[in-house]
Short mmCIF file of C-alpha atoms in Angstrom, two decimals:
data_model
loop_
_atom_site.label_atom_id
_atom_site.label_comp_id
_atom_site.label_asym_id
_atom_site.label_seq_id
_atom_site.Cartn_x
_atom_site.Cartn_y
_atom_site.Cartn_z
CA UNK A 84 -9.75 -90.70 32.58
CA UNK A 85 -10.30 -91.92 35.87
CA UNK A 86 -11.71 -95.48 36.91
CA UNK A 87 -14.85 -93.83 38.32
CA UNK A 88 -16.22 -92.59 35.44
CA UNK A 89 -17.45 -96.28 34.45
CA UNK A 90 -20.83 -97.13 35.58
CA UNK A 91 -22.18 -100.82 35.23
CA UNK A 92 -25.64 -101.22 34.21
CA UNK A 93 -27.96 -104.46 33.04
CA UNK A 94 -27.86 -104.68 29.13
CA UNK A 95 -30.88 -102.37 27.05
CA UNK A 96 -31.91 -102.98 23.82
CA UNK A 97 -30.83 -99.67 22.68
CA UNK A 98 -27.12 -101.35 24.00
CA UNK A 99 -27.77 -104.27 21.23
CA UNK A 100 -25.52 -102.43 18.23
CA UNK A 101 -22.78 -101.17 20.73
CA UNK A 102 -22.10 -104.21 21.95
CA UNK A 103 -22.16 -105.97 19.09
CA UNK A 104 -19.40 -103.57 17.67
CA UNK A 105 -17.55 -104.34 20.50
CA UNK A 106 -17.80 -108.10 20.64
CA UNK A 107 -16.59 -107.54 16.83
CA UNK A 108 -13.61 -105.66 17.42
CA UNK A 109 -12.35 -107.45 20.73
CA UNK A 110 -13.12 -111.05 19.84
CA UNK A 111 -11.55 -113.24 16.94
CA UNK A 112 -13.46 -113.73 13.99
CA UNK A 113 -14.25 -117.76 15.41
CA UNK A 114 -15.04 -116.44 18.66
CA UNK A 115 -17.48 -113.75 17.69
CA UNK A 116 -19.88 -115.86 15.52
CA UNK A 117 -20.09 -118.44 18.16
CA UNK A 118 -20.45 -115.45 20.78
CA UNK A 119 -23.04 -113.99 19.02
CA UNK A 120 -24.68 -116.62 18.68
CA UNK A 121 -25.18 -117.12 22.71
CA UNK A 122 -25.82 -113.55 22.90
CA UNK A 123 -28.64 -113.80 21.33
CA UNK A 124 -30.13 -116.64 22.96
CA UNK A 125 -29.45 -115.58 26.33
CA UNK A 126 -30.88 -111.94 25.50
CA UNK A 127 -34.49 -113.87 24.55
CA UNK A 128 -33.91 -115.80 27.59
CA UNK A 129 -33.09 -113.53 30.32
CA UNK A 130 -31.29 -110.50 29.50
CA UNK A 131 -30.80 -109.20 32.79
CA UNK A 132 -27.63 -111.12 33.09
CA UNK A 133 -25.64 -109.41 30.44
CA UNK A 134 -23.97 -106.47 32.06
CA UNK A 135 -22.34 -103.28 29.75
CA UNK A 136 -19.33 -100.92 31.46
CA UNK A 137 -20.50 -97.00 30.11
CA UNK A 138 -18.68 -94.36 29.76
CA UNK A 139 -19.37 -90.62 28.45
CA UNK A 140 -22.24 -92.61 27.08
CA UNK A 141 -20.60 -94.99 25.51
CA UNK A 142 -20.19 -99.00 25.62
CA UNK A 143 -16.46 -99.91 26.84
CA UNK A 144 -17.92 -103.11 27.97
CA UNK A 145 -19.65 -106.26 27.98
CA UNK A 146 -19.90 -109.21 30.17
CA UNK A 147 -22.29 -112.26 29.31
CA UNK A 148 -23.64 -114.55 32.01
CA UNK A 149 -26.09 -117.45 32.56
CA UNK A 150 -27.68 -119.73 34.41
CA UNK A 151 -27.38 -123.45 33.89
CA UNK A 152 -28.31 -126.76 36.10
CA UNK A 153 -28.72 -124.10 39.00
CA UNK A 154 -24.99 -122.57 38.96
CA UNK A 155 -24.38 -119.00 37.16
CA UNK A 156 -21.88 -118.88 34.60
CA UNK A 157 -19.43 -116.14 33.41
CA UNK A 158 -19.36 -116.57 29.95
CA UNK A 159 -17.84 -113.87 28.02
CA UNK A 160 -15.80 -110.71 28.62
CA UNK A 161 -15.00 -107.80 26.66
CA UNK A 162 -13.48 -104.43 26.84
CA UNK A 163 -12.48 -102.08 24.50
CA UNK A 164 -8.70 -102.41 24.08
CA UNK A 165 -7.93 -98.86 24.73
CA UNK A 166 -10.10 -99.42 28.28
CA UNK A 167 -8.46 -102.12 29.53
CA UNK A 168 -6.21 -102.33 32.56
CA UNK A 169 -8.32 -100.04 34.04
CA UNK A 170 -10.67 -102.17 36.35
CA UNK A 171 -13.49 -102.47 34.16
CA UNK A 172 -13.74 -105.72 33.79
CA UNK A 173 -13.39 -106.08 37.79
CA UNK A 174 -16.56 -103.82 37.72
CA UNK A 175 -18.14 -106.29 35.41
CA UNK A 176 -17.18 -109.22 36.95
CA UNK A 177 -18.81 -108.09 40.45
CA UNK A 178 -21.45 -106.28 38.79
CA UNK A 179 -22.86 -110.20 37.15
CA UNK A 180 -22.22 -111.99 40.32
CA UNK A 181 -24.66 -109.68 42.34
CA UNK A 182 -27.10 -110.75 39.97
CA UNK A 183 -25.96 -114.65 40.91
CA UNK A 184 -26.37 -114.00 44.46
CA UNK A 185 -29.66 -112.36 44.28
CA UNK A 186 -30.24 -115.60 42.09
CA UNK A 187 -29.35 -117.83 44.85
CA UNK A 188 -27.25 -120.18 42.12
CA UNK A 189 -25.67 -122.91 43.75
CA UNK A 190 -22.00 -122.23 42.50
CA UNK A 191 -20.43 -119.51 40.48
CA UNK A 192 -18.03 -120.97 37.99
CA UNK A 193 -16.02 -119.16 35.04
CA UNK A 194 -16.57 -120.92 31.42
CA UNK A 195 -13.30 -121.58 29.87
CA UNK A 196 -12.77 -122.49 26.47
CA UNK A 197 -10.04 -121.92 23.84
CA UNK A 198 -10.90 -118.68 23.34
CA UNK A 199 -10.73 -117.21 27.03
CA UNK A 200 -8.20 -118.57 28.15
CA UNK A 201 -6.58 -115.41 28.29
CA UNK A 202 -8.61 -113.58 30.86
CA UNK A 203 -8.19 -116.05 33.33
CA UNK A 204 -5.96 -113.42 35.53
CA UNK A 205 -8.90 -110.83 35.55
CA UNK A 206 -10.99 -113.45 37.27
CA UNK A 207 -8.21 -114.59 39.25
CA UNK A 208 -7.50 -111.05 40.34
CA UNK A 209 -11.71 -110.82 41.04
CA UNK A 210 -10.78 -114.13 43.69
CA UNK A 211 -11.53 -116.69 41.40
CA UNK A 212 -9.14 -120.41 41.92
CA UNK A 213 -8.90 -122.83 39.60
CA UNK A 214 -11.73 -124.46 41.07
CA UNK A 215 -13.88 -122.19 39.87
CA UNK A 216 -13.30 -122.75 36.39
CA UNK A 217 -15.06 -124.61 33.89
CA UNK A 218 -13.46 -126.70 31.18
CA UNK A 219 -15.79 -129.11 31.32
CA UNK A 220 -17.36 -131.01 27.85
CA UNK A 221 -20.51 -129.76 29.74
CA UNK A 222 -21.63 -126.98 27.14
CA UNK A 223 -23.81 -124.20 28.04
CA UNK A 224 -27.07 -124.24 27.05
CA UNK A 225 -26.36 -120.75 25.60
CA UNK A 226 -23.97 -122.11 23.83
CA UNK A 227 -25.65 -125.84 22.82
CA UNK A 228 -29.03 -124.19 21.64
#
């Protein structure tokens, strides 16, 4: 299956039990709830900055962003294990910070925490340094509530 056959699109409702079966099988147990938990309150906040990767109608992937204190955020990736390594999450990636940029955010920074640590190299290969990523105690308000 080529790369191509991905298209990016802003999250839709009808996306909601895709991705959550996604985030379910991609993420640890830990790292789901407290993903889901973001999920949902950036969905009633602005849902336009959750992107899905679709393909032959399915979800393959997921990327969550926000918008705090002016900068945009990358705050969680996913793609379906059997889709990865295929540029998908590059798609993602660039797909969410078109939405910063028509945003006008300050800075575009990459949320790490324990449980991301791991797809640091996809934003590195996307052109992201390690001073664009945030380890800061500073906690999302996604995340904070």
């Amino acid at each position: 299956m080529s790369e191509n056959s991905c298209q990016v699109r802003p999250f839709q409702l009808s996306d909601y039990i895709s991705v959550t079966e996604l985030l379910n099988e991609v993420l640890s147990e830990v790292c789901y709830e407290e993903t889901m938990a973001a999920f949902a309150r950036q969905l009633s906040w602005d849902s336009e900055l959750i992107m899905v990767a679709e393909e032959e109608g399915g979800i393959v992937g997921v990327i969550v962003g926000t918008i705090d204190n002016q900068n945009g955020y990358y705050y969680r990736i996913a793609v379906q294990s059997q889709h990865q390594r295929r540029g998908i999450g590059q798609k993602l990636i660039e797909s969410l910070k078109q939405k910063f940029l028509q945003r006008k955010v300050r800075r575009i920074l990459v949320t790490v925490d324990a449980y991301n640590e791991v797809v640091i190299p996809v934003y590195e290969k996307a052109g992201y340094q390690a001073s664009d990523f945030s380890r800061t105690t500073h906690r999302l308000q996604i995340v904070n509530g």
